N, CA, C and O atoms as a Tinker XYZ file with bonds, in Angstrom:
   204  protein
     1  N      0.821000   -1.197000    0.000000    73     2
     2  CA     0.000000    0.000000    0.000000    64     1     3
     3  C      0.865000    1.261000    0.000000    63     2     4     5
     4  O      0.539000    2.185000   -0.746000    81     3
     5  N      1.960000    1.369000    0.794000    73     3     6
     6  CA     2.961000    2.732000    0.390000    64     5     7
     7  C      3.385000    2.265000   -0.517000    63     6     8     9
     8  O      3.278000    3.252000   -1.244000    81     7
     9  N      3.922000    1.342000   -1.296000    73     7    10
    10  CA     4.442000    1.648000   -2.686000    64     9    11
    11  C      3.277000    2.416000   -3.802000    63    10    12    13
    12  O      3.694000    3.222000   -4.635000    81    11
    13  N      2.038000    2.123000   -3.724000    73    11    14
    14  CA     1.246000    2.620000   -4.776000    64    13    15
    15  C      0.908000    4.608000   -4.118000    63    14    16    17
    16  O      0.774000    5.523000   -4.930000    81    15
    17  N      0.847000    4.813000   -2.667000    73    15    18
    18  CA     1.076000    5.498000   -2.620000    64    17    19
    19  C      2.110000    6.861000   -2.617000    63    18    20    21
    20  O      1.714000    7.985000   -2.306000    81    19
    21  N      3.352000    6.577000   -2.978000    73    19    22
    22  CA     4.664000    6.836000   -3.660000    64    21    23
    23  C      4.471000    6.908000   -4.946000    63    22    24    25
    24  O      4.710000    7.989000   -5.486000    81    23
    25  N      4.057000    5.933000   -5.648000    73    23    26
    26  CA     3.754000    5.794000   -7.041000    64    25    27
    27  C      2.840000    7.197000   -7.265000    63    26    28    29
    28  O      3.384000    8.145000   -7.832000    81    27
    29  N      1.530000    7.303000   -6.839000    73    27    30
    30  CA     0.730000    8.560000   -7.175000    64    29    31
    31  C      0.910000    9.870000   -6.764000    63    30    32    33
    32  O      0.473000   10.925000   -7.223000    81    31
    33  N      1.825000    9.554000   -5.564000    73    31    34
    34  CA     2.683000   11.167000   -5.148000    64    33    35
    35  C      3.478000   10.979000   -6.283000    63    34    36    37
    36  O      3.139000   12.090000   -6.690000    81    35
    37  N      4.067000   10.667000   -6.976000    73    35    38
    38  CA     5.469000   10.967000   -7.713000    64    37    39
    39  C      4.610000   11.097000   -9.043000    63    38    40    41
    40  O      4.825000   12.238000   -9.450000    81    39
    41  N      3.782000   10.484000   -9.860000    73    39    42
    42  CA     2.814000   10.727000  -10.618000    64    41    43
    43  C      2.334000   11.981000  -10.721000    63    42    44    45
    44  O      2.377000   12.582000  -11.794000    81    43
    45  N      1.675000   12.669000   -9.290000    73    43    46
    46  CA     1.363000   13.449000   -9.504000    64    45    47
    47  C      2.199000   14.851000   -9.370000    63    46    48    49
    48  O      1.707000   15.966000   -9.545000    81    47
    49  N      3.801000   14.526000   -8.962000    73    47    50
    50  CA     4.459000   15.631000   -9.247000    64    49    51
    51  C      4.721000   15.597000  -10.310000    63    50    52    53
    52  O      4.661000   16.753000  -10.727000    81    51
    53  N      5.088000   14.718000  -11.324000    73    51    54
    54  CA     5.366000   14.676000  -12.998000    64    53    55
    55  C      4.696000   15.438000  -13.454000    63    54    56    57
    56  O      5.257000   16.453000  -13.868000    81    55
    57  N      3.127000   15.333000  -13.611000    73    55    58
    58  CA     2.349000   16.313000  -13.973000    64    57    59
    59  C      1.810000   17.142000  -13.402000    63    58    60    61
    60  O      0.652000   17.210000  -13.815000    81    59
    61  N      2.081000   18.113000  -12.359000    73    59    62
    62  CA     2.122000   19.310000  -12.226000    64    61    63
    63  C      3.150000   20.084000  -12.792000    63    62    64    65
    64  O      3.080000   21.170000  -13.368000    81    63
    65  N      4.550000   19.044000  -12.434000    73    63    66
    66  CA     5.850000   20.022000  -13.026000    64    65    67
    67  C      5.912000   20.237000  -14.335000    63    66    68    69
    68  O      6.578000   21.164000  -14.797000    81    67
    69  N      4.937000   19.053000  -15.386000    73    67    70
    70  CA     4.688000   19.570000  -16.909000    64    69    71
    71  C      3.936000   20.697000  -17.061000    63    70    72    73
    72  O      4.172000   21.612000  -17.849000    81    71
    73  N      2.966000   20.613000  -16.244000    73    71    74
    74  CA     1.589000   21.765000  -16.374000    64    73    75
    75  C      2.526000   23.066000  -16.380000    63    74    76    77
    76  O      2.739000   23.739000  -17.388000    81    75
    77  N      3.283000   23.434000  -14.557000    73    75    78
    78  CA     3.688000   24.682000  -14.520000    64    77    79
    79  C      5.007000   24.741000  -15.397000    63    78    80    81
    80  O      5.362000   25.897000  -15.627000    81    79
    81  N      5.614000   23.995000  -15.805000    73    79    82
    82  CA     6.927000   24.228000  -17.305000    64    81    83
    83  C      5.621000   24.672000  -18.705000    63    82    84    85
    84  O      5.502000   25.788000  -19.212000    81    83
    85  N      5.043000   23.800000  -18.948000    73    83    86
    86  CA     4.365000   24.384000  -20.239000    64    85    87
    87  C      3.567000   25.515000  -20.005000    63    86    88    89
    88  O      3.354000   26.100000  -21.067000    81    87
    89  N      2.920000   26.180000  -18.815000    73    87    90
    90  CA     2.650000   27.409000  -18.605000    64    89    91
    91  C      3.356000   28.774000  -18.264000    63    90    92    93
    92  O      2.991000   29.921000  -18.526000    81    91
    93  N      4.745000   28.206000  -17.443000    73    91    94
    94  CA     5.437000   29.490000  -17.411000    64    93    95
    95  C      6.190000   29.422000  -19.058000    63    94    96    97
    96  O      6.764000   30.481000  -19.310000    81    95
    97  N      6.277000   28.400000  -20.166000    73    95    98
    98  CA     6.816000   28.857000  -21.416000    64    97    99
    99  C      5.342000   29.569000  -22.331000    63    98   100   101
   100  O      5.547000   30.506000  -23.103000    81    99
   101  N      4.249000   29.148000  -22.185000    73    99   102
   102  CA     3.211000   30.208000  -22.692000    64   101   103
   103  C      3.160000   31.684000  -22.000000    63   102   104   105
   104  O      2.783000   32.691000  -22.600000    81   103
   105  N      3.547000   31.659000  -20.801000    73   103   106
   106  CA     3.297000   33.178000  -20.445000    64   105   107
   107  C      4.621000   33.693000  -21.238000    63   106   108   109
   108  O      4.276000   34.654000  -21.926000    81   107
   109  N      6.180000   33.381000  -21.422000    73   107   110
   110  CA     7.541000   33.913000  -21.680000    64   109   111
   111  C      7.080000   33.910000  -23.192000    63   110   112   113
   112  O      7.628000   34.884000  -23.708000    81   111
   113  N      6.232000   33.173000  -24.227000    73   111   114
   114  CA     5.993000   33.755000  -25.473000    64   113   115
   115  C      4.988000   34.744000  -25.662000    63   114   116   117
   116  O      5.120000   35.694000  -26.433000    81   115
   117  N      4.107000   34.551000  -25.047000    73   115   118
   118  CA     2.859000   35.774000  -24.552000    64   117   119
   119  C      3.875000   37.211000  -24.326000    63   118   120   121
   120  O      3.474000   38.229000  -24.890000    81   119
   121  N      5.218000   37.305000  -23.486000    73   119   122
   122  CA     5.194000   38.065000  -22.735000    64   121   123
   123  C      6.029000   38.766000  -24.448000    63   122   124   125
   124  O      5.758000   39.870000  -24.919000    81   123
   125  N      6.598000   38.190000  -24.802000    73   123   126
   126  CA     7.875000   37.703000  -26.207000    64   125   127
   127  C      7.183000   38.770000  -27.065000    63   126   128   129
   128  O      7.748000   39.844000  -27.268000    81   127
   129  N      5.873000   38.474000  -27.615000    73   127   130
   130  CA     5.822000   38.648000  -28.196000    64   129   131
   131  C      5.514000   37.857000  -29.630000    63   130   132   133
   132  O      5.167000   38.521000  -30.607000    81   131
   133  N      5.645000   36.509000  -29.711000    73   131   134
   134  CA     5.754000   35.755000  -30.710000    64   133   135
   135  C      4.201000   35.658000  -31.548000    63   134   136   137
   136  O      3.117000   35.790000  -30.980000    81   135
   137  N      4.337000   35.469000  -32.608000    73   135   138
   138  CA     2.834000   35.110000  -33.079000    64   137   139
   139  C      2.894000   33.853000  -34.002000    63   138   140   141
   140  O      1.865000   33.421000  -34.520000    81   139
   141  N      4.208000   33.224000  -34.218000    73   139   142
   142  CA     4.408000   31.833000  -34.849000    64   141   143
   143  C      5.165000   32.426000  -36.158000    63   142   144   145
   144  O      5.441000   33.583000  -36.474000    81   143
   145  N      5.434000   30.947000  -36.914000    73   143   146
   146  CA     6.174000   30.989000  -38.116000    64   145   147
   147  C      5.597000   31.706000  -39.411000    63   146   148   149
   148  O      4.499000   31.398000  -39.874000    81   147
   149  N      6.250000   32.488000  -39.852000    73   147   150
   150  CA     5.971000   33.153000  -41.011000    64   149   151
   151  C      6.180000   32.371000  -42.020000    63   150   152   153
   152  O      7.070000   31.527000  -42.111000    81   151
   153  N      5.010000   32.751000  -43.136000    73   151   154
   154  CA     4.743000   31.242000  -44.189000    64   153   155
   155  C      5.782000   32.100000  -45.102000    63   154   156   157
   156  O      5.997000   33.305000  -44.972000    81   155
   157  N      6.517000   31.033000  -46.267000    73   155   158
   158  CA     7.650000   31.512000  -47.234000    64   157   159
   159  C      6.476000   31.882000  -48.207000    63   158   160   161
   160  O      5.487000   31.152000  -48.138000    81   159
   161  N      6.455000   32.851000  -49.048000    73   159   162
   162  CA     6.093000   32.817000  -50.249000    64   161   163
   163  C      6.100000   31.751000  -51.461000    63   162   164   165
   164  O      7.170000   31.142000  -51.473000    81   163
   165  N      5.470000   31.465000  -52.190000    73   163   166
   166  CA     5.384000   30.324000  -53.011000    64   165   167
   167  C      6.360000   30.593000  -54.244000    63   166   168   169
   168  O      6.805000   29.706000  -54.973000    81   167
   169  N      6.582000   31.744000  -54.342000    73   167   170
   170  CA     7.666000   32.583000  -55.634000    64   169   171
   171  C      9.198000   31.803000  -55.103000    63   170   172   173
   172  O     10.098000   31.437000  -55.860000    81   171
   173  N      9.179000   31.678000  -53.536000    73   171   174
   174  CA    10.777000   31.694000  -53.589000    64   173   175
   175  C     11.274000   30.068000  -54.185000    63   174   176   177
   176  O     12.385000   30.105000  -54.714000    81   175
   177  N     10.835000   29.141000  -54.173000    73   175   178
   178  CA    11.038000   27.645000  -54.444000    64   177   179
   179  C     12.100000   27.671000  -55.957000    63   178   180   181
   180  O     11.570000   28.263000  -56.897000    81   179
   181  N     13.190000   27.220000  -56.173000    73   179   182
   182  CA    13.993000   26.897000  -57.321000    64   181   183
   183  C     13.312000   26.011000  -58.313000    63   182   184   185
   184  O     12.917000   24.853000  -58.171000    81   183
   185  N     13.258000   26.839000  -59.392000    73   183   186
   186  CA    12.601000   26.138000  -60.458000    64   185   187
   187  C     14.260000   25.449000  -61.592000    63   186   188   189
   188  O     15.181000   26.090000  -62.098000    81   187
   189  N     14.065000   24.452000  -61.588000    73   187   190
   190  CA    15.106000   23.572000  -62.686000    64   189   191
   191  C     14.126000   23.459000  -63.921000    63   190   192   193
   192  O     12.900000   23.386000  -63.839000    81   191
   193  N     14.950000   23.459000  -65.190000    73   191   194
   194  CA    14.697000   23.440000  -66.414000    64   193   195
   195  C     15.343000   22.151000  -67.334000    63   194   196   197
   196  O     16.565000   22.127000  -67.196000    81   195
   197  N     15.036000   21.498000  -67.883000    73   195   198
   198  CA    15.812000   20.767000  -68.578000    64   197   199
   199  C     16.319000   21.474000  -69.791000    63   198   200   201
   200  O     15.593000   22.144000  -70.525000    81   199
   201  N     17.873000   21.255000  -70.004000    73   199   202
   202  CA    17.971000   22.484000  -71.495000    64   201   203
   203  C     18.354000   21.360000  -72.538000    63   202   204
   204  O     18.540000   21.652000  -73.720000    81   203
């Protein structure tokens, strides 16, 4: 019975410590500034020719 209770304490620090890591990195891009990847234009791609 303490091993399963060890097991769900330690369980449940795994996922809190994911929750507050993936929330303090949404607030540091929030804070950033970021709005994601800028799409390339379709013009820039190398066109080859056979001569």
């Amino acid at each position: 019975m303490k091993n399963l209770k060890v097991f769900a304490v330690n369980l449940t620090m795994i996922f809190a410590s994911l929750f507050l890591g993936i929330a303090i990195a949404e607030v540091g891009v929030r804070i950033a500034g970021l709005k994601g990847l800028k799409k390339m234009l379709e013009s820039t791609y190398a066109e080859f020719y056979l001569s």
